Structures are given as C-alpha cells and as structure tokens.
XYZ file of C-alpha atoms in Angstrom:
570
model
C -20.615 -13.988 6.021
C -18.621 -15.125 3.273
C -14.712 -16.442 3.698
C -12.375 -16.460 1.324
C -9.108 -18.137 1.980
C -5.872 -17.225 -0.118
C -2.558 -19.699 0.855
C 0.671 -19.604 -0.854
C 2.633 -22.358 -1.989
C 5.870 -23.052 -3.712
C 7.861 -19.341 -2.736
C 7.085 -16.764 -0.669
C 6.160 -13.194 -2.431
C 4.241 -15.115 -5.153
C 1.519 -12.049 -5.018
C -1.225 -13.637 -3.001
C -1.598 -9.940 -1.299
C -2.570 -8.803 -5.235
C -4.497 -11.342 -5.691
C -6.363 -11.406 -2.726
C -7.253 -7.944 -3.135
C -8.274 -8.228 -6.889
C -10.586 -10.935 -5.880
C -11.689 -8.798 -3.435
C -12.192 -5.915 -6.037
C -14.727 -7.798 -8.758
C -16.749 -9.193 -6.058
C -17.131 -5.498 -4.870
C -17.620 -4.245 -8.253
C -20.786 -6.936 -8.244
C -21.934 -4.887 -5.366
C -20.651 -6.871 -2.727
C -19.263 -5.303 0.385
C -16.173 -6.681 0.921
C -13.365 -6.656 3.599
C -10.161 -8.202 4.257
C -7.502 -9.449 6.881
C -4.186 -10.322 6.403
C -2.328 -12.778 8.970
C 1.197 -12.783 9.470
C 3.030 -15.856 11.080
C 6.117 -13.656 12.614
C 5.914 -13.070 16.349
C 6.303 -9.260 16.236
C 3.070 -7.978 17.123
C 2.895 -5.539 14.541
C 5.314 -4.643 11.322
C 6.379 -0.813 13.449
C 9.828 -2.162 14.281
C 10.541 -3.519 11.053
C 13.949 -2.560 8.782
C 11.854 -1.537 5.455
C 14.385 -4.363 4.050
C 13.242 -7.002 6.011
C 9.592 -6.950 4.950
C 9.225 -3.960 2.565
C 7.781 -0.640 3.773
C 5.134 -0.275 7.239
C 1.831 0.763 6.232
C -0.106 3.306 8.590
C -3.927 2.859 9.250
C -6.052 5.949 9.907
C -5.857 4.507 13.459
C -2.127 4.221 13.990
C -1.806 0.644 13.107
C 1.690 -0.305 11.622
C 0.828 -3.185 9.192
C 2.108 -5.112 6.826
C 2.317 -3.401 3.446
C -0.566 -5.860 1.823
C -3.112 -3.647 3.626
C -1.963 -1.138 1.567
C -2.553 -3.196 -1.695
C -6.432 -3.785 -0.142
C -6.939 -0.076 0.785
C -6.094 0.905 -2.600
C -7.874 -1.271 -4.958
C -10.899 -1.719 -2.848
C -10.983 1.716 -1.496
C -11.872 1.292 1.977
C -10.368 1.718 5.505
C -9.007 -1.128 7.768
C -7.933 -0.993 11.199
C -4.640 -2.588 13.338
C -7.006 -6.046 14.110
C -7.155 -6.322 10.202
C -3.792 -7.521 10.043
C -3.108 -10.778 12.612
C 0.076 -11.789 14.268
C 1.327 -14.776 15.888
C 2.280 -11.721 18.434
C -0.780 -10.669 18.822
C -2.928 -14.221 19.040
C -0.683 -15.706 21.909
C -0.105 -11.974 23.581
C -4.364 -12.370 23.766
C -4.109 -16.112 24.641
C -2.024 -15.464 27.518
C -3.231 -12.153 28.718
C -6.780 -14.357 29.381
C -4.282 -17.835 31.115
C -2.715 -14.507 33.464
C -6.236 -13.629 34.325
C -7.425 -16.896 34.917
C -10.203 -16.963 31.853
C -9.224 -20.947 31.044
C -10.316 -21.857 34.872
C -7.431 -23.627 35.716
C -6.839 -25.644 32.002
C -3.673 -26.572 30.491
C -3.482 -23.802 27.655
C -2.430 -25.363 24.720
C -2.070 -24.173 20.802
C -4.944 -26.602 20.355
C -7.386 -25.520 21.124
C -7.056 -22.178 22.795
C -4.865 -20.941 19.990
C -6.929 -22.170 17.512
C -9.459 -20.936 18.916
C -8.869 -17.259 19.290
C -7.602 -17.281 15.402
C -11.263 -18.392 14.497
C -12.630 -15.642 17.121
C -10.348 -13.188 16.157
C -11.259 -13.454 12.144
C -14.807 -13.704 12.721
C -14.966 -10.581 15.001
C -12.906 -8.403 12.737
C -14.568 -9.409 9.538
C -18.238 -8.005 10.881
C -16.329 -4.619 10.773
C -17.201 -1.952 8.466
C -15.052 -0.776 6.444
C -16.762 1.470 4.150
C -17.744 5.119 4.289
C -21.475 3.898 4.402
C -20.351 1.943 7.513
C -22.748 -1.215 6.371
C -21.066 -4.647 7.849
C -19.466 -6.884 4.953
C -21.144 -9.717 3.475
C -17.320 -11.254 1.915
C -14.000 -11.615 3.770
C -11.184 -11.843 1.733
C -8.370 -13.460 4.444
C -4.590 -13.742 2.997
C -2.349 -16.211 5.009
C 1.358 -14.504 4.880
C 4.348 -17.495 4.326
C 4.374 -20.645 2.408
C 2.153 -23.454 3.142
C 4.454 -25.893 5.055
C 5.918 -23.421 7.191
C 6.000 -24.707 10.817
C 5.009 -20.864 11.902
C 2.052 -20.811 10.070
C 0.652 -24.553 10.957
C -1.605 -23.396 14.030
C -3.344 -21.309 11.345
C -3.894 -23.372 9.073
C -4.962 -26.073 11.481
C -7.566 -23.291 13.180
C -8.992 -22.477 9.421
C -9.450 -26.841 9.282
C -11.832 -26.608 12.129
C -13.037 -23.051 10.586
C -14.622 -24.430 7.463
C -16.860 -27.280 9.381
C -17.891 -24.348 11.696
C -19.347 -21.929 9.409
C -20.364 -24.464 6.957
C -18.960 -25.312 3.131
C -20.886 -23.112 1.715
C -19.678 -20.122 3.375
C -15.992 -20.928 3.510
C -13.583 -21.477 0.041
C -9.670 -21.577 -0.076
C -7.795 -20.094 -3.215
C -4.472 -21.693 -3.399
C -1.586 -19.710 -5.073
C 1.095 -21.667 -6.662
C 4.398 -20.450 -8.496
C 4.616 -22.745 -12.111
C 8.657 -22.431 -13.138
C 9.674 -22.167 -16.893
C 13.327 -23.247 -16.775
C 14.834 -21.232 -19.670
C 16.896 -24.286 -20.693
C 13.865 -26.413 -21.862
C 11.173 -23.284 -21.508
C 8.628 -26.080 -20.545
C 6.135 -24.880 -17.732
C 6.261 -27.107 -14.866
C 3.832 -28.567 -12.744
C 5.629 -30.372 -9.929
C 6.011 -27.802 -7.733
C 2.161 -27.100 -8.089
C 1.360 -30.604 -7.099
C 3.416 -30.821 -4.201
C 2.136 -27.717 -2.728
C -1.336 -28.678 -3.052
C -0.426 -32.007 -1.672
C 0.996 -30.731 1.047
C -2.425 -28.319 1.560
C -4.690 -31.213 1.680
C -2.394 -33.472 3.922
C -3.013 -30.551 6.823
C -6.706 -30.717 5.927
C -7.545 -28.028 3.705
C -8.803 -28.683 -0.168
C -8.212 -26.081 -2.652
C -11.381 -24.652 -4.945
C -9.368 -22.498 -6.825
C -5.859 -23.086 -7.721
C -4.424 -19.656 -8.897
C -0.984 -20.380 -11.003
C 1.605 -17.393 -11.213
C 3.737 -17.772 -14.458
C 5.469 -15.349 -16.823
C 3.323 -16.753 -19.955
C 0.182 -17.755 -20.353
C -0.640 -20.993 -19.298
C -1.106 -23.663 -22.072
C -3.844 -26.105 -21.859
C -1.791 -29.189 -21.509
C -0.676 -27.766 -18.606
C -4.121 -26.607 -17.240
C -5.193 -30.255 -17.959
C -2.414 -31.514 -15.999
C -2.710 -29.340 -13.050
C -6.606 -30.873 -13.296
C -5.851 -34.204 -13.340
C -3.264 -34.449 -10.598
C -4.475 -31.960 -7.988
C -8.219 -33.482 -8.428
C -9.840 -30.269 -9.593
C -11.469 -29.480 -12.272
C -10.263 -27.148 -15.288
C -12.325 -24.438 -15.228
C -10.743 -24.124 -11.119
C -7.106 -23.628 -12.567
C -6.998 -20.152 -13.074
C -3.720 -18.559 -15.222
C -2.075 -15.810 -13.766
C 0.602 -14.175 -16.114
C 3.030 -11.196 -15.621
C 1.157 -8.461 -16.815
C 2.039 -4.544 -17.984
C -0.059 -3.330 -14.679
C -1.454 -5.026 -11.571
C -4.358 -3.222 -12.368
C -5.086 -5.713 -15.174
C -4.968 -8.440 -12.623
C -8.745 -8.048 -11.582
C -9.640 -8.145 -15.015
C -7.911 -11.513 -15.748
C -9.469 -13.206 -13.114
C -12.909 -12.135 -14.154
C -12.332 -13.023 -17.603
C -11.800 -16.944 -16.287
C -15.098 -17.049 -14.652
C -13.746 -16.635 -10.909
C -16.536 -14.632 -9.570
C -19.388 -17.132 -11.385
C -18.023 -19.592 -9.236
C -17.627 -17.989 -6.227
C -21.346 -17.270 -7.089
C -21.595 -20.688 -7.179
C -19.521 -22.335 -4.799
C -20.641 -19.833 -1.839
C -23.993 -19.328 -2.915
C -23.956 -15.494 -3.787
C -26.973 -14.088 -5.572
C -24.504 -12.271 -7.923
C -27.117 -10.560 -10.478
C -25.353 -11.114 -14.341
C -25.080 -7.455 -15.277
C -22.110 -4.930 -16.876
C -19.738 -4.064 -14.208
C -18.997 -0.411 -14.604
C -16.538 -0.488 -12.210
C -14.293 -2.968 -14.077
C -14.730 -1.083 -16.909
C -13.419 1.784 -15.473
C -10.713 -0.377 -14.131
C -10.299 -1.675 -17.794
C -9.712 2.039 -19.258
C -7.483 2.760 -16.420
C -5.012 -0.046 -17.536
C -5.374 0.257 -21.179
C -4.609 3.995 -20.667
C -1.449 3.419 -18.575
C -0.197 1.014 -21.591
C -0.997 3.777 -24.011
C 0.891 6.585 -22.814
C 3.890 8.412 -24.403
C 4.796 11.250 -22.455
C 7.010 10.860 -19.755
C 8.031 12.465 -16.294
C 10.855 11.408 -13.726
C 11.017 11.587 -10.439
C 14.033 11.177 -9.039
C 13.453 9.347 -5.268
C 15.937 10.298 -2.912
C 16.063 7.568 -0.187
C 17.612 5.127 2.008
C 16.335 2.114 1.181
C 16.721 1.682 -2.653
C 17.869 -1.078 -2.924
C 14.623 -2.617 -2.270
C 11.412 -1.178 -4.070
C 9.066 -2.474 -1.677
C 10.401 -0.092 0.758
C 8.751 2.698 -1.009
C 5.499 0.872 -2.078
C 2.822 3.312 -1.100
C 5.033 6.105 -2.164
C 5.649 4.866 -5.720
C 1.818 3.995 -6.288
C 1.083 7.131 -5.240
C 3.502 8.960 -7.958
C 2.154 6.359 -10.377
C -1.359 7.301 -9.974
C -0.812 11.011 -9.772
C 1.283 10.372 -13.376
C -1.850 8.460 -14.489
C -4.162 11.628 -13.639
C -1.859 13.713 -16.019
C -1.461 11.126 -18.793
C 2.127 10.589 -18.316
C 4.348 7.677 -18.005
C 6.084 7.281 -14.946
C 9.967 6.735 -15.119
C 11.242 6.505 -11.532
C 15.005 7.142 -10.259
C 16.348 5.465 -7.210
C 19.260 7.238 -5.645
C 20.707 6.160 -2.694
C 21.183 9.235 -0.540
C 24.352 8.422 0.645
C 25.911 8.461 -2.874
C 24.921 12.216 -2.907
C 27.959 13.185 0.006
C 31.400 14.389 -0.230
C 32.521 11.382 1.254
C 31.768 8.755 -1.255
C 32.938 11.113 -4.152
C 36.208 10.151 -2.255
C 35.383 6.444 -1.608
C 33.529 5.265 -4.868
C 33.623 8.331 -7.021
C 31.417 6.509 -10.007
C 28.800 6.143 -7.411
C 28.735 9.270 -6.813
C 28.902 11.045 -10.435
C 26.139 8.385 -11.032
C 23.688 9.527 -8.466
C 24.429 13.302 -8.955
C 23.535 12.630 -12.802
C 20.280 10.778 -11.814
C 19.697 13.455 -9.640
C 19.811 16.416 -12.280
C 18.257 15.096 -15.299
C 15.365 14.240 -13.145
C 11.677 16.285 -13.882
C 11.125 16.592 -10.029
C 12.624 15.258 -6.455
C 10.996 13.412 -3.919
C 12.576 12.821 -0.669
C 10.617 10.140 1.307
C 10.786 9.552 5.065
C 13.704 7.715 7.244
C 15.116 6.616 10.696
C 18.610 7.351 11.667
C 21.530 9.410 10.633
C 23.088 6.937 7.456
C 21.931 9.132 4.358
C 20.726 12.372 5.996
C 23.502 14.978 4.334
C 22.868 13.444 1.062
C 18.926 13.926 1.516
C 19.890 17.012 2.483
C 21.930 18.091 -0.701
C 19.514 16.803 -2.730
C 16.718 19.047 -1.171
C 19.241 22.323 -0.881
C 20.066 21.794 -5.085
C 16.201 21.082 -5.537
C 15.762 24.620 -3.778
C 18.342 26.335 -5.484
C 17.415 25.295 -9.296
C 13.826 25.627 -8.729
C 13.554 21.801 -9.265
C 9.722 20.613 -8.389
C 10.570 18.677 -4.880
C 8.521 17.289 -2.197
C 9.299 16.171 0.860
C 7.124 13.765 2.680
C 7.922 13.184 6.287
C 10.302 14.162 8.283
C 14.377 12.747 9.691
C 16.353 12.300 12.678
C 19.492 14.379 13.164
C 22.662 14.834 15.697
C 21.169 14.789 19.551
C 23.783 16.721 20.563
C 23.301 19.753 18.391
C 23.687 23.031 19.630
C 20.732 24.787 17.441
C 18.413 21.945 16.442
C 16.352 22.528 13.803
C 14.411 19.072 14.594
C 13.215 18.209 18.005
C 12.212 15.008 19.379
C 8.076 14.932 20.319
C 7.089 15.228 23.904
C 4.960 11.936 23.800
C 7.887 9.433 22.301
C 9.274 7.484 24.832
C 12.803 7.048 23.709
C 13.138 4.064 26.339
C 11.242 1.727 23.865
C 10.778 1.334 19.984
C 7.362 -0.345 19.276
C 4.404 1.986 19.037
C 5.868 5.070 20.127
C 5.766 7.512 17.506
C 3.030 9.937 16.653
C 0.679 7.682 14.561
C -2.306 7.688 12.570
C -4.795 10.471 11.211
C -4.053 13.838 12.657
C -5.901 16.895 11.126
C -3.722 19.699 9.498
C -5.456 23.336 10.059
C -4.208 25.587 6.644
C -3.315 29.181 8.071
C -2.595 30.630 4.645
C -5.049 30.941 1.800
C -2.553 31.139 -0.967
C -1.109 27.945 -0.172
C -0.496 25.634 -3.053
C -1.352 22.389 -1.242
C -4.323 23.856 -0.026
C -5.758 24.699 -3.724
C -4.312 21.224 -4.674
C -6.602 19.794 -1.673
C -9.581 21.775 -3.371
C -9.664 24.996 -1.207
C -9.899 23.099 2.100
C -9.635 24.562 5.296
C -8.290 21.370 6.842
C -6.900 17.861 5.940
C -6.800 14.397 7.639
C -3.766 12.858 6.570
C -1.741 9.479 8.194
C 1.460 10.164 10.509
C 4.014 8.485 11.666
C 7.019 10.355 13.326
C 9.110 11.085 16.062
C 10.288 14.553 15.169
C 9.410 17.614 13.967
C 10.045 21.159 13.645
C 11.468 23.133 16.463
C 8.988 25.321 16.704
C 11.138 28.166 18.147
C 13.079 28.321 14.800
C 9.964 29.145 12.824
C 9.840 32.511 12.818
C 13.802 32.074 11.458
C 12.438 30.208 8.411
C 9.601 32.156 7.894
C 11.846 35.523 7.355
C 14.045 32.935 4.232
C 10.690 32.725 2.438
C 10.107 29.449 4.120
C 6.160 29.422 5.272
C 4.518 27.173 7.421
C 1.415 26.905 5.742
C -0.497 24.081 7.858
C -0.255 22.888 11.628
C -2.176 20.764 13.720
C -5.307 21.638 15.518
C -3.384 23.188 18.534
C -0.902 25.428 16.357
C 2.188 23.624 18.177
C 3.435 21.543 15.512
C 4.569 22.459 11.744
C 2.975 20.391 8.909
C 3.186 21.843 5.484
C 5.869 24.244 4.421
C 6.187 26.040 1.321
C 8.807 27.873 -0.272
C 7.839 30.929 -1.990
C 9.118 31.621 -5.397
C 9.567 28.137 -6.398
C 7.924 26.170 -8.820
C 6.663 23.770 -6.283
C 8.738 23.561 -2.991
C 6.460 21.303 -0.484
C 7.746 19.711 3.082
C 5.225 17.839 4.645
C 5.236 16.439 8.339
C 2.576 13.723 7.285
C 2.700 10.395 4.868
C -0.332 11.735 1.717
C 1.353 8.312 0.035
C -0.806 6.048 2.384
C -4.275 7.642 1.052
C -3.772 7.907 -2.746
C -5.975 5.804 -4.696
C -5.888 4.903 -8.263
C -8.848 6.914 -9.242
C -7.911 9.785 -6.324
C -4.517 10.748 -6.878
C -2.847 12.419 -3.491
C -2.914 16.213 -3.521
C 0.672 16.826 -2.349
C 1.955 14.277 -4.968
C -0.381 15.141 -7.793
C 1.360 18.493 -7.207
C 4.686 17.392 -7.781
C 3.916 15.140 -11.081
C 2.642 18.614 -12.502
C 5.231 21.180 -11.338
C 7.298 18.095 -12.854
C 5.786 18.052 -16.299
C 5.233 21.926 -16.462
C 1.397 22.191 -15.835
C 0.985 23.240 -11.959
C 0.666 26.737 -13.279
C -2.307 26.062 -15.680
C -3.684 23.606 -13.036
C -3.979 26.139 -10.480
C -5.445 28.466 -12.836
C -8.440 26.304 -14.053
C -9.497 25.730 -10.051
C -7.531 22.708 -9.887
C -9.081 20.814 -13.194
C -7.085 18.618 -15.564
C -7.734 19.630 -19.415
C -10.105 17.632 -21.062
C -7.042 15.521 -22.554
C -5.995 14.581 -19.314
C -9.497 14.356 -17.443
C -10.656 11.907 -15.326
C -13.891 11.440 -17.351
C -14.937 11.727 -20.457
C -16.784 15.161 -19.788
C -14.573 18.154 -20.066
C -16.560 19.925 -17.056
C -15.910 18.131 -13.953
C -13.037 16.764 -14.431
C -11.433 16.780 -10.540
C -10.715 13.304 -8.695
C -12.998 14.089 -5.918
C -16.003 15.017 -8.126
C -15.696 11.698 -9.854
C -14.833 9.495 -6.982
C -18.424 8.874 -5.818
C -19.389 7.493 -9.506
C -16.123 5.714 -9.921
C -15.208 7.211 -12.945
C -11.512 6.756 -14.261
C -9.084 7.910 -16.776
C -10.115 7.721 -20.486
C -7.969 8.259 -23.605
C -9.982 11.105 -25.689
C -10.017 11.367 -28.824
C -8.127 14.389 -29.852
C-alpha cells in the first residue's frame, strides 16, 4: 500500500480536499485503485451536528455516515464509495482509545496520547485504507490521506506526530507527504511572496515530517524566480514545487498537476510501475472542462435556502445542478435567496430585501428548494414552492422541513425511530431503496424506466401518511415509497412542467460524467427540453450528448467507458 499525505499550511480552506482528490484522480486514471481518508482534528465524532455555517454542508455516505464535505469532493471525482471510518476524528480516535482503557485492553498502563493515541491513528488509517471502495470491490493499492487544519495547530499535533512514526513503519518508499501552501500577492506591490511558504514548511519539518511535493495555491501562475526560491529555501528541488493557480473549473485542477510531472514522480518516489501510455480518462476530463469554458447558453436556478450566505452549505447540491447543466450544454447561473426574504414580514422590516429576493425569484428558469432544520425560513420556502406551483415554474424539492409541533393537522410528522432526546445520529440515514408505484412517473423515466432507486437520506420527518389520500385528490401523486409502502418519497404534480418533491438527498450521488436524475430533470424543464427528452427515451440530442456518437448518448450507457461531454461540430 501506497500513502499519500496532503498537510496544509499558511490558512485553512487552501483546497487541500481538491487537491487531494485530483491527485487521487490521475493516479486512478493510470489504473491505479485508489482510496482516500480524510482526518478532522475537531472532537465531534462526526460532522451530523454541525450548523452548515460552521463547516459547510454534512455529506451522507451510502452507510449513514455524516462526514465532512471533502468526502464529497473524493466521491465525485474519483467515483467511488467511502464509508463513516473514511473520515477520522479526534472524537472518534480517543472515544476508541478509551473504550479499550474502560475494558482494560492496556493491562493496567498509563494511557497516554503517545503512544496509545498515536497508535490507533496509524491502526485506524491502515485498516480503513485496505477497504474497497470500488464497484469491482478489489482492495486499493494508493491512499490518498488529507489532514483537515493548518500545520501548527495544537489539535492536529498527535496526528502529525503518529504519521512521524508512520513513515519509518511502512518504509520511505511507500509513504510521501504533499504540502499545500497559500503564496500571497499583495495588490500594493503584486509581488508573489514566499515567506509564508517557508515558514510553513519550516514549521513541517521541525515536527518531523519533510515535504516531497510542495503544492503552492496562488491566483497567477507562478513565475520561475519564485519557483527557484521556494527551491532553494525549503531544500527541494524545482521540479517538486508544483503551481497551483485559480482556474475557470476545479475540473482543470487534475489536469494541471499532471501537466507538471506529479504522477512521474510519484512513480518515482513510491516506486509505482506506472506504464507511460494516453490517459483516456484525463482526456475525457480535459473535454469536460474545455466544454464548460465554451458554453453560451444559459439556465438559472434560483436556490431557495437557509444558508446562503455561505456556498459551501449547498456544495453537493450546486455540483449536482452544475453537472446536470453540463449534460445539456448550458451554463449554469445560480441564485441564492434567502428564504426568509420571501415573507410578509420582512417586506415590512427591510422591504429592498424583500423586492430583491422576489425578483431573483421570478426571473429565475427553475426553483430548487434544498433541505433544512428548524422553523427560521420555512413560510418563505414555502411561498416560493406555492408560486413555483402556481406559474408552472420547473421546481424541485429535495428533502424535506420541520414545522409547528403543536399543529392541529400536521402535514409533516416526526419518524418513529428519531429519538428527540438526543441530536447526533438520530435521523433516518443513508441508502434507503424507493419502490416507483406509478409507471408514468417522470422521475422514474428520468431514472431510465427503473422499478426502484437507492438514493442517500437523511431526515427526521416526513409525510403524514394519513393526509395522502388528501393530496392525491389536488393532483398531488406519490409516485415512490420505501420498500414497506409506509413512507412517501417522490411526489409529482400533475400538469406541471416538472413539479418534483423528493424525501431523499439525489445531490450526494451525482457525478460529473452521471448527472442526478431528479436534478437533470429540473435543468431541462428549466431550459425547455424535458418534453423532447422524455420523448427520445431519455437521450440528449447529439449536440448535447455525452459522446461523440449520436446513438447512445445516456449517462449510464457511457459511464462504464468513461466517456464525457464533447463539443460537436455542428
């Protein structure tokens, strides 16, 4: 097994979870089967109680793990499937650590963070990288690990001391560290600066850990001088410093590093018989970004949420529209409205606010209303959706709300398994199969005629079941439920251009090159085309095709030979 260790220096949210996985990417386009963890210094044990502003949006695994939302980043652009012991807490090490001291496993030892802690890091990584996490379910030969925080931080110090000890364990030639490192252009002088660099990496090797790679994040390329510099006084050599400028599309980020030569020496400095051939799956990635800078129609999607003020809340959701906008050769133009500005009440309080959002709101294509805890924010979600209904604007709904307790008629019902006593881990989490009941059911065409769908949850409420028949007589059908027929999943509205409710989260399994169904859906109704979609047997035309044959042309055809969106030539 191979380890790959990305650190951060300098700031925080410097995009080691993109790089990390775009590493991870063009070793697995070389063939490689690759995997990844991502450790977290906090002492939650998971990222489930989380405010979506305090550390972006939770990401669900297929087995009800709430993660950090990196493991979304490594699910998407390596297409595979992690579970909860992919992403590491301080929580969860020292919950372990002294679950074995209560049972008496240390024999009567002082337990200390060296080395018991230390200890059951190194354990911990090297039992969860020998995890498959491909459909072929072959163990990896690469693990891509991401250290969370800033190299320095005193939460993060027992992990970087464990991964000290690591290296001498399973040998140098199985072990390399990729240092990330912020280099500041101060628009006063607009000179790129290298300080900050050197002091990191100082800092790195003082705890005992030497960088191979030194991965710079700057807005411009970086100029040789520089590079030399960076050389000189962190004692690697050139070709080591890799540049890492702001680009139009993370996507491009894979492609950047392999044009620097990182994965000849990885090949190199971990020994990897890495056969010199053309990688078609960078290719593809390279048509995928070149199209998204190419296109000139445009669709909006106005987002109807809580949590606005911080995109990161929404990650997996707005990747998802993205790649569904990709599929249809559109460009994406995203509106954030901040439910509350949709009710009465602010119209009284900050009337611009609210003509603002209410104007956002109607010139929008289509309108998506993501999940949410707690009342703040729920009657403007809920305009939003009633004037989506009523002007036969596309709108999707993906996940359900909380409402009044006290109601005298509620519509949504708390679940019989959530424990209202305690917050952590007690939703309804993870993949849960959706049974269709109604063959003329949009999503069901969208999800190629299937009679059933695994899709990620996480919820505490849900339809009152006793209301459905209610609904069902407005034109409101309940088009999927779960294997039992108790719980509502998918509604529809009939005679509407695309009305869709859905109990699940389809954002956490899109993939670049396999849109989600339910938003695909929406990105069409949006830019007129569900109709003709439908109508082909759910194909894009050959101008907006996923390959460059006009025949098969459906994401889940072309998923097993990786192909991606190319520009034709019409």
């Amino acid at each position: 097994m191979k380890y790959i260790l990305v650190t951060g220096g300098v700031i925080s949210g410097i995009g080691k979870g993109i790089i990390a996985s775009s590493v991870g990417t063009i070793l697995k386009s070389c063939g490689l089967h690759v995997t990844a963890i991502k450790i977290d210094p906090y002492i939650n044990i998971d990222a489930g109680t989380f405010s979506p502003y305090e550390h972006g949006e939770v990401f669900v695994l297929d087995d009800g793990g709430e993660v950090d939302l990196d493991l979304g980043n490594y699910e998407r652009f390596l297409d595979i499937r992690l579970t909860k012991d992919n992403n590491l807490t301080t929580g969860k090490i020292y919950q372990s650590v002294i679950n074995k001291e209560r049972r008496g496993d240390y024999l009567g030892k002082t337990v200390q963070v060296v080395p018991h802690i230390t200890d059951a890091i190194q354990e911990w990584v090297v039992k969860q990288a020998a995890v498959p996490v491909d459909d072929d379910d072959v163990e990896p030969q690469v693990c891509v690990i991401e250290l969370g925080g800033t190299v320095g931080d005193i939460e993060s110090m027992p992990f970087i001391e464990a991964f000290r000890q690591f290296q001498f364990k399973v040998k140098r030639e199985n072990f390399c560290n990729i240092h990330v490192s912020l280099i500041p252009q101060p628009s006063a002088t607009g000179e790129q600066k290298t300080k900050p660099t050197q002091n990191s990496v100082r800092e790195l090797r003082g705890l005992g850990l030497s960088p191979d790679l030194i991965m710079c994040r700057c807005s411009t390329a970086l100029e040789n001088s520089v590079k030399e510099k960076i050389s000189m006084f962190c004692h690697v050599e050139p070709e080591q410093v890799i540049c890492v400028q702001d680009v139009s599309s993370i996507y491009r980020v894979p492609l950047l590093l392999e044009d620097q030569g990182v994965v000849s020496y990885l090949s190199r400095r971990l020994n990897m018989p890495i056969e010199a051939r053309p990688r078609k799956m960078l290719t593809k990635w390279k048509e995928m970004s070149d199209r998204s800078d190419r296109l000139l129609e445009h669709c909006s999607i106005a987002l109807v949420g809580k949590y606005t003020k911080f995109s990161d809340s929404y990650a997996s959701v707005i990747k998802a529209l993205e790649h569904s906008a990709l599929a249809i050769s559109h460009k994406l133009e995203v509106k954030y409205i901040d439910s509350a500005h949709l009710e009465p009440s602010t119209l009284q309080e900050e009337p611009v606010k609210y003509h603002e959002a209410w104007q956002k709101l109607c010139s929008a294509d289509g309108i998506l209303v993501p999940g949410g805890f707690g009342v703040r924010g729920t009657e403007g979600k809920i305009h939003a959706i009633n004037w989506a209904r009523k002007q036969k604007k596309p709108f999707l709904d993906a996940n359900s709300t909380e409402f009044d307790p006290e109601s005298k008629h509620p519509v949504v019902i708390d679940m019989p398994e959530h424990n209202p006593g305690q917050m952590g881990g007690t939703m309804r989490l993870g993949k849960r199969r959706t049974i269709f009941k109604s063959n003329t059911s949009v999503l069901r065409k969208l999800y190629g005629d299937a009679e059933y769908v695994d899709e990620r949850h996480r919820h505490r409420f849900e339809v009152n079941p006793e209301l459905t028949s209610h609904f069902e007589d407005q034109g409101f059908r309940f088009v999927g439920q779960d294997v039992e027929g108790e719980r509502m999943e998918v509604i529809e509205l009939d005679d509407h251009p695309y009305f869709v409710g859905v109990q699940y989260h389809p954002e956490f399994t899109s993939r670049p090159i396999k849109p989600s169904p339910p938003y695909l859906g929406l990105l069409l109704a949006a830019a007129g085309k569900l109709q003709s979609y439908l109508q082909k047997g759910c194909r894009l035309s050959p101008r907006d095709t996923y390959s460059d044959r006009s025949g098969s042309s459906t994401p889940d055809s072309e998923i097993s030979e990786l192909k991606l969106p190319s520009i034709s030539n019409e």
